[in-house]
PDB file of C-alpha atoms in Angstrom:
ATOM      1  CA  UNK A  25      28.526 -12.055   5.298  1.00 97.00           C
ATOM      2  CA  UNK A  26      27.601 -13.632   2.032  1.00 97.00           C
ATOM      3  CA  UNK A  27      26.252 -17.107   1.150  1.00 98.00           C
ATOM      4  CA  UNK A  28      28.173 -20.425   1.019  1.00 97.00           C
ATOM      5  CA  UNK A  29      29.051 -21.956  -2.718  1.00 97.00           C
ATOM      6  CA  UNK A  30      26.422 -24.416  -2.218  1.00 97.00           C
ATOM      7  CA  UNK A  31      23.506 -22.205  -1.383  1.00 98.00           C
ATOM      8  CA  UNK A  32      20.291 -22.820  -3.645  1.00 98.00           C
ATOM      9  CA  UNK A  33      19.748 -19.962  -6.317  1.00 97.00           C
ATOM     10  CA  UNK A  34      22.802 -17.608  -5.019  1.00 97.00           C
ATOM     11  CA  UNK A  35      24.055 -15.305  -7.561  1.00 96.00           C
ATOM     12  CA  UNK A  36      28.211 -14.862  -8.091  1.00 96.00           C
ATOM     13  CA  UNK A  37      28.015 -11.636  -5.884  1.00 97.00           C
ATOM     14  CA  UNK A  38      27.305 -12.972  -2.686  1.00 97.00           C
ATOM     15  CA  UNK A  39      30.810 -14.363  -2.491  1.00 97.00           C
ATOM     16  CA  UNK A  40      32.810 -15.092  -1.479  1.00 97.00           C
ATOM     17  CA  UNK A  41      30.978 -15.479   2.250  1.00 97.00           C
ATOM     18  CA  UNK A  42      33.792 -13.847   4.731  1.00 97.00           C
ATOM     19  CA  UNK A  43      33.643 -12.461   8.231  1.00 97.00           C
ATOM     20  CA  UNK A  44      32.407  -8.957   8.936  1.00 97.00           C
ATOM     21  CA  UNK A  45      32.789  -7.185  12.309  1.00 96.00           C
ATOM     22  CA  UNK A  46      30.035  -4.445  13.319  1.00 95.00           C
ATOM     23  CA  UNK A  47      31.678  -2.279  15.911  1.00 93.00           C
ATOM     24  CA  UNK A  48      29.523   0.725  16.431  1.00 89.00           C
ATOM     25  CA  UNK A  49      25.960   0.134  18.040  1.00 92.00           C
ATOM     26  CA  UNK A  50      22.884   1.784  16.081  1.00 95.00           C
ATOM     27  CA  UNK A  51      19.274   1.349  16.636  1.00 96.00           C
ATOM     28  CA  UNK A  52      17.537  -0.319  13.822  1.00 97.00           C
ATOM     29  CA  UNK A  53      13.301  -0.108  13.017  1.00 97.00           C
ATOM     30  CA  UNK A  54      11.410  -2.969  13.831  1.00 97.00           C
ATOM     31  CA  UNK A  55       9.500  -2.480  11.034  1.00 98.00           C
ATOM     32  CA  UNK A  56       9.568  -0.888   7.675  1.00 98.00           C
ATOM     33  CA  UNK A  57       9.102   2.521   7.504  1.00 98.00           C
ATOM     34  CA  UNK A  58       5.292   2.815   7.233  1.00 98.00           C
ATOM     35  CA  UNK A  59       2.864   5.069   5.393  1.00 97.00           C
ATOM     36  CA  UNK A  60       1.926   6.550   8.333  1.00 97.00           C
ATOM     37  CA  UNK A  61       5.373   7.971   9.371  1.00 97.00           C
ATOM     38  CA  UNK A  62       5.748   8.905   5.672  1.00 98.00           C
ATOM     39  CA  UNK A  63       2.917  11.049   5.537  1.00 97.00           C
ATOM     40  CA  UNK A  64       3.727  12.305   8.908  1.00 97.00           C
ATOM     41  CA  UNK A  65       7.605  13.260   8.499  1.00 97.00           C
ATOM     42  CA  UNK A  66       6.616  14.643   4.195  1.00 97.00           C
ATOM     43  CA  UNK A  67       2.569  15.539   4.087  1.00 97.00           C
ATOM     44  CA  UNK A  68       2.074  13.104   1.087  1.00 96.00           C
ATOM     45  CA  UNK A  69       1.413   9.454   0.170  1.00 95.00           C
ATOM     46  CA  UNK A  70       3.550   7.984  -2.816  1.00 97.00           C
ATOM     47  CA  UNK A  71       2.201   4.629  -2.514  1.00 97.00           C
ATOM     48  CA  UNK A  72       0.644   2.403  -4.380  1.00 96.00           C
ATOM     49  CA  UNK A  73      -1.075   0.430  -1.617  1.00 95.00           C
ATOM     50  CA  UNK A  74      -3.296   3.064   0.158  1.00 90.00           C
ATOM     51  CA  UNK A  75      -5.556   0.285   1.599  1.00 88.00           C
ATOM     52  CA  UNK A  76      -3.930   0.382   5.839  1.00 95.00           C
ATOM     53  CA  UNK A  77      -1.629   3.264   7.217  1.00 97.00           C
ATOM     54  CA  UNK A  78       0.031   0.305   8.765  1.00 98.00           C
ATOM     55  CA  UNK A  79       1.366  -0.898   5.408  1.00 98.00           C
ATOM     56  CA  UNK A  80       5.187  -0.211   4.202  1.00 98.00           C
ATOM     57  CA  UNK A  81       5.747   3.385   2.563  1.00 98.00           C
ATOM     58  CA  UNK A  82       6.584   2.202  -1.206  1.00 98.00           C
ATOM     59  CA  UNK A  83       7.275   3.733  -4.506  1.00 98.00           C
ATOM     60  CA  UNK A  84      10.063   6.369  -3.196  1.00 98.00           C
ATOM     61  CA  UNK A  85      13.423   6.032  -4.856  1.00 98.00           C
ATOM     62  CA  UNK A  86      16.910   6.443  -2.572  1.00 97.00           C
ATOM     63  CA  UNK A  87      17.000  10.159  -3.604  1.00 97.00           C
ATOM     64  CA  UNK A  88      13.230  10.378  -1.985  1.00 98.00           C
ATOM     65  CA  UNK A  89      14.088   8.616   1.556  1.00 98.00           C
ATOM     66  CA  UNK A  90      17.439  11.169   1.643  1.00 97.00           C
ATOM     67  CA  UNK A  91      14.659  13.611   1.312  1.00 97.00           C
ATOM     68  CA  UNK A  92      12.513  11.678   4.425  1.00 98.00           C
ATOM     69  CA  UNK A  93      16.005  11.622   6.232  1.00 98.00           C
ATOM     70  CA  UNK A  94      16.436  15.365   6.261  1.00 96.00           C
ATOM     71  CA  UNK A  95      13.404  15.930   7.635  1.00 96.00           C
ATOM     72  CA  UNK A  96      13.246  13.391  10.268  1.00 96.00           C
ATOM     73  CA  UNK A  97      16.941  14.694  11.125  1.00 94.00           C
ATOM     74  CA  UNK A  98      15.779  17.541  12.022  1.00 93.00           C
ATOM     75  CA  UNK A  99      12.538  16.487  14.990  1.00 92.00           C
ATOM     76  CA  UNK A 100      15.428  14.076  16.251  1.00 91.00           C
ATOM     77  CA  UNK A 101      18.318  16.376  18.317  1.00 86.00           C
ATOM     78  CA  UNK A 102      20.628  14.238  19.692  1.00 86.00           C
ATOM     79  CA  UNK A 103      20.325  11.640  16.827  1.00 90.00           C
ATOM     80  CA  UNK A 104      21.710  11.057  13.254  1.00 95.00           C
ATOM     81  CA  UNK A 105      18.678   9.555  10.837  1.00 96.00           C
ATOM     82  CA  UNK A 106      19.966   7.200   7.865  1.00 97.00           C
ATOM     83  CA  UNK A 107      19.683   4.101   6.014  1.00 98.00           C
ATOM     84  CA  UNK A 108      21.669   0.665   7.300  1.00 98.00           C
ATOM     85  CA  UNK A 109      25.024  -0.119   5.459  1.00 98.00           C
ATOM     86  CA  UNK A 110      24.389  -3.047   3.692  1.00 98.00           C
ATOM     87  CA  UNK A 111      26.773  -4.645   6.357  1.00 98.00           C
ATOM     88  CA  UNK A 112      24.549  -3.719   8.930  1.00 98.00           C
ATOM     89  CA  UNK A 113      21.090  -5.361   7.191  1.00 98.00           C
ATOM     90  CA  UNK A 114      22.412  -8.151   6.712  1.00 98.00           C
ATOM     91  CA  UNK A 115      23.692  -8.374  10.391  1.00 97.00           C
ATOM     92  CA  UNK A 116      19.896  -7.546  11.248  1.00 98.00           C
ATOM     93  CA  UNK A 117      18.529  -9.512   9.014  1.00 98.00           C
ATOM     94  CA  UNK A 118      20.466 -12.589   9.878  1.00 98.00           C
ATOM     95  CA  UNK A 119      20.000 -12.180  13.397  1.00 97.00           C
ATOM     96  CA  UNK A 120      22.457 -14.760  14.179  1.00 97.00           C
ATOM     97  CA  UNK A 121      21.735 -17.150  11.769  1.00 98.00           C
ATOM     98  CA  UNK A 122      23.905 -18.704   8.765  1.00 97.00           C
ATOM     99  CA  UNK A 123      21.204 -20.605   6.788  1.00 98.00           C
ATOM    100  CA  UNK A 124      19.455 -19.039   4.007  1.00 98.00           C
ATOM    101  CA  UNK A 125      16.762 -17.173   5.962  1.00 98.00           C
ATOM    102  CA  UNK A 126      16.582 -16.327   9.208  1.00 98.00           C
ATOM    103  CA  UNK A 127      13.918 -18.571  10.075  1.00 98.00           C
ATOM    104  CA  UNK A 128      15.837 -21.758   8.414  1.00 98.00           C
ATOM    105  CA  UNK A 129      16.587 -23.198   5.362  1.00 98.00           C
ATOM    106  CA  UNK A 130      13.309 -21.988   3.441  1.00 98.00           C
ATOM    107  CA  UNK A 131      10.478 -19.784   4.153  1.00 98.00           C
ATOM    108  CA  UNK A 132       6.294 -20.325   3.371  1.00 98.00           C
ATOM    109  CA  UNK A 133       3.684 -17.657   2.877  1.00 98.00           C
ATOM    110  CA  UNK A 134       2.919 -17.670   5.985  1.00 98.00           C
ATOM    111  CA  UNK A 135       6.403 -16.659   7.338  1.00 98.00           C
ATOM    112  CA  UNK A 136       7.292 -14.650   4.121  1.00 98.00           C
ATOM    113  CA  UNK A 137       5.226 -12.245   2.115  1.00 98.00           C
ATOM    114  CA  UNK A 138       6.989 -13.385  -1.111  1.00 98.00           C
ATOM    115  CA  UNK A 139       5.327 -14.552  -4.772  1.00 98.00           C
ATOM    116  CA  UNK A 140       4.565 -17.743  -3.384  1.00 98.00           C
ATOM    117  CA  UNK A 141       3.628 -19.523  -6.462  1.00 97.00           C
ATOM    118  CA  UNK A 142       7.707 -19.523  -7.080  1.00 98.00           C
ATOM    119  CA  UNK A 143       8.772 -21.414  -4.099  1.00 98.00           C
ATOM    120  CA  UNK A 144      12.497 -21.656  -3.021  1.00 98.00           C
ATOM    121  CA  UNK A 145      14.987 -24.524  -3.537  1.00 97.00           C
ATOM    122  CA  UNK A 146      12.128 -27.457  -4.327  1.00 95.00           C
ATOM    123  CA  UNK A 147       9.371 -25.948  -1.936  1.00 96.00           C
ATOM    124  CA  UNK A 148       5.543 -26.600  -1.617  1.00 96.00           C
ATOM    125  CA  UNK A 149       4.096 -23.704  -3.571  1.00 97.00           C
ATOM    126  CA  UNK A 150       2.415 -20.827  -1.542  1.00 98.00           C
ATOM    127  CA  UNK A 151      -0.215 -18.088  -1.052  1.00 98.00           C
ATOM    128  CA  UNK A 152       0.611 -15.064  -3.794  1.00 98.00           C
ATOM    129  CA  UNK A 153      -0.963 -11.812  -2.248  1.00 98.00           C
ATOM    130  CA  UNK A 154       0.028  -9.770  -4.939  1.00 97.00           C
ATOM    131  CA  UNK A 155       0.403  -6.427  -2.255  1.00 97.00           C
ATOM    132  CA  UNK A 156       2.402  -5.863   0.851  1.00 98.00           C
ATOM    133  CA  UNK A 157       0.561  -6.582   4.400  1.00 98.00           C
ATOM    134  CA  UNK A 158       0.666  -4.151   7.394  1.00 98.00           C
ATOM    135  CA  UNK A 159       3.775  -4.755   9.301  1.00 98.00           C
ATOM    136  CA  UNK A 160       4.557  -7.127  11.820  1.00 98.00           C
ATOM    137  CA  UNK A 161       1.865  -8.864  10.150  1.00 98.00           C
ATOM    138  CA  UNK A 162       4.130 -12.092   9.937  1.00 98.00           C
ATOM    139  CA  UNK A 163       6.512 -13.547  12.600  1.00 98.00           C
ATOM    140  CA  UNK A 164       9.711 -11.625  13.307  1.00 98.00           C
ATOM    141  CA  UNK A 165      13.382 -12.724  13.250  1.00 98.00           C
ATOM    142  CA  UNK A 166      15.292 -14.119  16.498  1.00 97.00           C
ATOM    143  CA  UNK A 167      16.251 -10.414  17.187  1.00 97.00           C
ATOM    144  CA  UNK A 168      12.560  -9.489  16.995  1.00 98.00           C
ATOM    145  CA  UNK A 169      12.668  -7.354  13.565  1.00 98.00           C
ATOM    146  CA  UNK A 170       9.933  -7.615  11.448  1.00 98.00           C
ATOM    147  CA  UNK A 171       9.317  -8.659   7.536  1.00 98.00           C
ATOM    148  CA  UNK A 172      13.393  -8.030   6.822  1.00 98.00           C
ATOM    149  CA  UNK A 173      12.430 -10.556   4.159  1.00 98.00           C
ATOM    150  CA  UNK A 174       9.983  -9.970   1.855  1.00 98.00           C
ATOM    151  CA  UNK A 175       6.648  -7.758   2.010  1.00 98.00           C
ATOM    152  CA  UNK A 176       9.356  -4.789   0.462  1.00 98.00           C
ATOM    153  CA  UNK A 177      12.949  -4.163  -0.808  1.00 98.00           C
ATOM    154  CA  UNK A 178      14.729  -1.902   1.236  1.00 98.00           C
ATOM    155  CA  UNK A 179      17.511   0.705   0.418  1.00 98.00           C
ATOM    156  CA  UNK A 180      21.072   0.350   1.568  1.00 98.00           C
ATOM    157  CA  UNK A 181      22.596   3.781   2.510  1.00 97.00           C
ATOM    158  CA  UNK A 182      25.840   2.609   0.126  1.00 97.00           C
ATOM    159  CA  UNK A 183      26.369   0.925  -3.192  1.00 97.00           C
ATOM    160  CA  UNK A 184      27.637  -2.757  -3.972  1.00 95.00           C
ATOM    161  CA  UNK A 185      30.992  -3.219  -2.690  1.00 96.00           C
ATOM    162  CA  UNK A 186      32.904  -6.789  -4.391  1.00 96.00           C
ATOM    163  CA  UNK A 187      32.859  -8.560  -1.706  1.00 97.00           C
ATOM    164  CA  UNK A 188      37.177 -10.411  -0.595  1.00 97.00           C
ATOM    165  CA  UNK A 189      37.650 -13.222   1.831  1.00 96.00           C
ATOM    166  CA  UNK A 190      39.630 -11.055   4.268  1.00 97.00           C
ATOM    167  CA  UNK A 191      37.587 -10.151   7.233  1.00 97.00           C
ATOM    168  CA  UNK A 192      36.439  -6.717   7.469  1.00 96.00           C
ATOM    169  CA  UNK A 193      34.938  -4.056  10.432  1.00 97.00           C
ATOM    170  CA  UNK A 194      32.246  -1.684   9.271  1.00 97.00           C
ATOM    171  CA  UNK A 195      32.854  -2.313   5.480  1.00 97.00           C
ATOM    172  CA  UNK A 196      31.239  -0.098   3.513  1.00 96.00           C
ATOM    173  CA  UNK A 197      29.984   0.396  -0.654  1.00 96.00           C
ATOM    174  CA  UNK A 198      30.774   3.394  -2.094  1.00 95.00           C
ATOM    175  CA  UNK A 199      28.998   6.353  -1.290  1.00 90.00           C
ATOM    176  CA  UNK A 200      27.731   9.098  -3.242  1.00 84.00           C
ATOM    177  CA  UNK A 201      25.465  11.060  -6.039  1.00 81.00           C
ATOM    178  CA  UNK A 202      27.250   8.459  -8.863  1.00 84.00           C
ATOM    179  CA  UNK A 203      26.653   5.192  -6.714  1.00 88.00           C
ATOM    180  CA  UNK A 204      23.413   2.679  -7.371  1.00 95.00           C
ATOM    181  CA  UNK A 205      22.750   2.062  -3.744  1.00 97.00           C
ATOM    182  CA  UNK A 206      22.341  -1.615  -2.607  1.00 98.00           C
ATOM    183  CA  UNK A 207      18.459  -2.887  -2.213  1.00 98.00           C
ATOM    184  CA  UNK A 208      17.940  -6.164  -0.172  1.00 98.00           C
ATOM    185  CA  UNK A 209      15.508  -8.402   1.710  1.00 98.00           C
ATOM    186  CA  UNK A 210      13.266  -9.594  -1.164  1.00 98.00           C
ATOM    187  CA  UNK A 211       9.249  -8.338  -1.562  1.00 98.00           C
ATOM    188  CA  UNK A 212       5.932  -9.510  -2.134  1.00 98.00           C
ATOM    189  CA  UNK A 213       6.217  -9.641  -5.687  1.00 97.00           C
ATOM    190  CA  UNK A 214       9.500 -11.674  -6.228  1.00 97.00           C
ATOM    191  CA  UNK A 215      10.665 -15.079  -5.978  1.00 98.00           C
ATOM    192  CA  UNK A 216      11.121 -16.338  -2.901  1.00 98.00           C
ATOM    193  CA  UNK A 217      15.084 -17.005  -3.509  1.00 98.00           C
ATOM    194  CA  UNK A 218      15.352 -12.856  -3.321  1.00 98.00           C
ATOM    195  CA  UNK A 219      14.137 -12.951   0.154  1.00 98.00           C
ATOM    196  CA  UNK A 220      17.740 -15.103   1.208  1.00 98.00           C
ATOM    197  CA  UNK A 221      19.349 -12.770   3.864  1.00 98.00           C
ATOM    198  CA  UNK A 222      22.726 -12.835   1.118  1.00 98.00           C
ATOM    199  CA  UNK A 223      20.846 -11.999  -1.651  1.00 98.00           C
ATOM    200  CA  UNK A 224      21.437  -8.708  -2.912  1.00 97.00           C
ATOM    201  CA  UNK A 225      21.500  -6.106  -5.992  1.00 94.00           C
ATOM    202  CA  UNK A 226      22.088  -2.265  -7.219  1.00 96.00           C
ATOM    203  CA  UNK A 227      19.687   0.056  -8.588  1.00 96.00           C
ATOM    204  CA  UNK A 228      20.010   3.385  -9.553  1.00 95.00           C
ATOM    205  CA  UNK A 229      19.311   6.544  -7.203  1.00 96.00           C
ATOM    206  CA  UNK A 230      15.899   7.698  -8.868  1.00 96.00           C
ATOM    207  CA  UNK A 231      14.191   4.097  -9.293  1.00 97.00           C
ATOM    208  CA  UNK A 232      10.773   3.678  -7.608  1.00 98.00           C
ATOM    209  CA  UNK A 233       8.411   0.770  -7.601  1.00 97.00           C
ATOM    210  CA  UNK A 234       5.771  -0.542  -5.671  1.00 97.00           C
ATOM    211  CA  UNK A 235       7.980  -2.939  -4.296  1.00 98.00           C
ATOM    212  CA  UNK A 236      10.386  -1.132  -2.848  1.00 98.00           C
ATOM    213  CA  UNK A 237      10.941   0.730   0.682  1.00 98.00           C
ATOM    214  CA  UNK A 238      13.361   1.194   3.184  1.00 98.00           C
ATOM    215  CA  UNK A 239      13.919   1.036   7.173  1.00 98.00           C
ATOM    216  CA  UNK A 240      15.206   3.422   9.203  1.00 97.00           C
ATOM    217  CA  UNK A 241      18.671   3.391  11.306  1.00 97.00           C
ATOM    218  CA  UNK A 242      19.145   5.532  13.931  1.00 96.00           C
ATOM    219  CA  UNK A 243      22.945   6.444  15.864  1.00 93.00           C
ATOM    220  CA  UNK A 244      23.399   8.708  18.864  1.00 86.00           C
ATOM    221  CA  UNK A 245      25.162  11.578  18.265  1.00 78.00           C
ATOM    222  CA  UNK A 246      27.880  13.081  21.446  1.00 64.00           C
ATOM    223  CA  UNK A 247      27.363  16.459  22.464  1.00 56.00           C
ATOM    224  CA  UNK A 248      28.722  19.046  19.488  1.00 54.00           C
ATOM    225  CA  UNK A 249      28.803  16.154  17.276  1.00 59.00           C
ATOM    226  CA  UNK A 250      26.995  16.727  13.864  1.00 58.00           C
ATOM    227  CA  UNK A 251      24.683  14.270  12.198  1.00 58.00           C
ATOM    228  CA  UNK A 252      27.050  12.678   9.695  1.00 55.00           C
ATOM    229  CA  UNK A 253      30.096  12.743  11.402  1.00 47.00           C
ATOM    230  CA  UNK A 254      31.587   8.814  11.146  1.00 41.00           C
ATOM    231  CA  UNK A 255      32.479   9.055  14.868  1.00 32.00           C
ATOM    232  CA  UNK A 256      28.940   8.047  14.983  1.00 34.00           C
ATOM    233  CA  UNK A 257      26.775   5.962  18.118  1.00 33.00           C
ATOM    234  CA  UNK A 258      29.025   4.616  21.261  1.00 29.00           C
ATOM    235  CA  UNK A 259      30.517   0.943  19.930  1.00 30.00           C
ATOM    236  CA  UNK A 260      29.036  -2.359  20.666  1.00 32.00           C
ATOM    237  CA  UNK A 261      30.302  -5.954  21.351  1.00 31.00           C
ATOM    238  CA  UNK A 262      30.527  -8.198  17.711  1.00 34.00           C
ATOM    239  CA  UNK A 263      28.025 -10.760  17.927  1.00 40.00           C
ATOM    240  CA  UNK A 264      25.286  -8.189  20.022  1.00 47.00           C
ATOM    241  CA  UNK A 265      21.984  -7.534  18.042  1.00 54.00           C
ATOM    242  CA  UNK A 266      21.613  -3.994  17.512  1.00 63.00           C
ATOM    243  CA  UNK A 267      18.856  -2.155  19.367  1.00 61.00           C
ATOM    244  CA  UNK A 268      15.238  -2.238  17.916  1.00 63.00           C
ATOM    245  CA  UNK A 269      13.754   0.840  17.319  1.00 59.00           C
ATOM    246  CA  UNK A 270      10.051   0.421  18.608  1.00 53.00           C
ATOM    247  CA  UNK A 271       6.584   1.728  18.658  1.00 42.00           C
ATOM    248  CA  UNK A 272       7.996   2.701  22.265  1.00 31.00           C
ATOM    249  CA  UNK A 273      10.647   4.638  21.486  1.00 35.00           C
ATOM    250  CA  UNK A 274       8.783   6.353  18.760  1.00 35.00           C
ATOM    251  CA  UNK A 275       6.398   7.764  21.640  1.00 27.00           C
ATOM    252  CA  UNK A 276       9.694   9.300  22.557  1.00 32.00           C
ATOM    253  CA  UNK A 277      10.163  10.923  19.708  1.00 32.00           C
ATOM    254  CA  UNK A 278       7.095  12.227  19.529  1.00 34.00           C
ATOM    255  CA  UNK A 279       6.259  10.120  16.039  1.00 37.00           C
ATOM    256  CA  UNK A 280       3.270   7.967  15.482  1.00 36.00           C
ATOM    257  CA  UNK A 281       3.408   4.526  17.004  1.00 32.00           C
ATOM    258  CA  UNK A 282       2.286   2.986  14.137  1.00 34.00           C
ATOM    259  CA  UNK A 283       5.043   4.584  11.656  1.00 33.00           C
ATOM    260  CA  UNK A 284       7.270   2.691  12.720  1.00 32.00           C
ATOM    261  CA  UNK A 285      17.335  -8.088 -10.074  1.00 34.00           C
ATOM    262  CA  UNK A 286      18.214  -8.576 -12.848  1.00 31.00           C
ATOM    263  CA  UNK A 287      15.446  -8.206 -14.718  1.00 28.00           C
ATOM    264  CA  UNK A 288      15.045 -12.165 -16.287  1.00 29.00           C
ATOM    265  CA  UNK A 289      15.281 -13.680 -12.529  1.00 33.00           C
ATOM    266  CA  UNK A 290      12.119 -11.307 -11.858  1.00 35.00           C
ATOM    267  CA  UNK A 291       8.587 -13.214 -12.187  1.00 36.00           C
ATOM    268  CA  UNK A 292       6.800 -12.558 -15.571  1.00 34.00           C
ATOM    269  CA  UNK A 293       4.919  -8.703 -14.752  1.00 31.00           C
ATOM    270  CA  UNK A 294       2.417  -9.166 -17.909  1.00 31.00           C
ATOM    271  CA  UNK A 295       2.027 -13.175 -17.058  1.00 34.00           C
ATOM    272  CA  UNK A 296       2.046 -13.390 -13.550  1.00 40.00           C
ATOM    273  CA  UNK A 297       0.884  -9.710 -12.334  1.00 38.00           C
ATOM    274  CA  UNK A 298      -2.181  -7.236 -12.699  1.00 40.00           C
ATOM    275  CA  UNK A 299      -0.175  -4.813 -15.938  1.00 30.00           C
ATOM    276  CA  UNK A 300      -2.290  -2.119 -14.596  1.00 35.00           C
ATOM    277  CA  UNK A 301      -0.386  -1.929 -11.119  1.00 37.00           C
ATOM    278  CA  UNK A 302       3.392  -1.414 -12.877  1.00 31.00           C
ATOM    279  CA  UNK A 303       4.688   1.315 -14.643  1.00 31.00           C
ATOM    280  CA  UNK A 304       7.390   1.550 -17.069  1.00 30.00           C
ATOM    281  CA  UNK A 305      11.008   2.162 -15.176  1.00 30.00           C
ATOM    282  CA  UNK A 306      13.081   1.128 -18.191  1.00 32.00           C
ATOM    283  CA  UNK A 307      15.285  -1.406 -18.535  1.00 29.00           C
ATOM    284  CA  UNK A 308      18.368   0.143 -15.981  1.00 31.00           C
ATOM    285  CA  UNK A 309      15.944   0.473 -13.474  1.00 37.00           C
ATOM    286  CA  UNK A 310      17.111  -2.326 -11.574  1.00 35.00           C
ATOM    287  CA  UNK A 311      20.678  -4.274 -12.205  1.00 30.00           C
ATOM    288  CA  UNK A 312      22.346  -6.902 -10.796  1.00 32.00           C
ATOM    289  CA  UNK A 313      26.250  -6.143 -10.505  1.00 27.00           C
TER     290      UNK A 313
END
């Protein structure tokens, strides 16, 4: 977990890079969660991007999705609802890789919904869509998940832990009302070096932007087991890729098939960006710690 020393445009915080052992199997989304399973699990639409059903739910803040969470818990029996440890994206979003991205050692537009007028590590400049796409849109990683980078940040379920070279099993940020939950995978309006599977920062619990969503995790709970409980989903093998959740399994659930930075390393908003399409989050809104 983490990024080697010599990694293009890494920050301090991704090292140093150091083993990490997943030992409990959970079922991961494909995709992002969607505007359609938003709508469908809360009644509303917060996004910005209204244009496809298909595209990512954005513009809900960590305390929103706990929100989401609640109420999904409660049409899944059997299952506990939450965001992936920031351990556990990464895992998914490597998908058994060690280079930058999961699909090499750089990305294009047509891989990547990034800002693709700010290429990574000396690349051919890109496509800029300036909005996210539907998902699976673009090609999925080598465990068959969908836009982990790019198209839209997505929430950690803990904050930024400072990362030791000892190896660790299930590590875990702190969690909690006080924390600024982790946010990874990069989104269509950033540079493309914030789409790197190690790349990573804190924000705190209320922000919302039109850049940012989240995926869902699911674990199996045992008989007279409550949600929550750390005893969690049966364990898995290290090295296994956890299971995808999928338009499939949503039919199971009886959802809708289709639901399932520091501020001066950010592109210019008033230079590069429409001004009408951003709102004013103040300057803590988003840190990198």
């Amino acid at each position: 977990m983490g990024s080697p020393d010599d990694e293009p445009e890494r920050y301090d915080n991704e090292g140093p890079r150091h083993p990490v052992s997943i030992s409990r199997g959970y079922w991961l989304a494909d995709t992002a969660c969607t505007r359609a399973l938003w709508r469908a699990v809360m009644g509303n639409n917060p996004s910005r991007f209204k244009n496809d059903p298909n595209n990512p739910v954005e513009t809900v803040s960590w305390l929103d999705v706990q929100q989401f969470l609640e109420k999904l818990q409660v049409l899944l029996p059997g299952c506990q609802a939450e965001l992936p440890s920031e351990a556990e994206w990464e895992y998914a979003c490597r998908a058994g890789t060690a280079t930058p991205f999961s699909f090499g050692a750089n990305i294009t537009p047509a891989q990547v919904n990034y800002a693709g007028h700010y290429p990574y590590a000396g690349g051919e400049p890109g496509e800029y869509r300036q909005r996210t796409v539907p998902v699976k849109s673009l090609p999925a990683n080598p465990w068959g998940l969908y836009e982990m980078h790019g198209n839209v940040w997505e929430w950690c379920k803990d904050g930024q832990r400072e990362y030791g070279e000892a190896a660790q099993t299930d590590p875990l940020g702190p969690i909690g009302q006080d924390q600024s939950p982790v946010i990874r995978g990069g989104s269509w309006f950033d540079f493309a070096w914030g789409a790197r599977s190690a790349d990573r920062f804190a924000s705190r619990l209320d922000y919302a932007n039109l850049d940012l969503g989240f995926r869902l995790c699911l674990r199996s709970i045992r008989p007279g087991q409550a949600a929550g409980s750390p005893a969690g989903s049966p364990g898995r093998a290290s090295g296994a890729s956890p299971a995808r959740l999928t338009g499939a399994t949503a039919i199971g659930m009886g959802l809708p098939t289709n639901g399932l930075r520091s501020q001066n390393r950010l592109p210019n908003r008033n230079a590069d960006h429409d001004p009408a399409l951003f709102r004013d989050t103040g300057p803590a809104a988003a840190t990198r710690v």
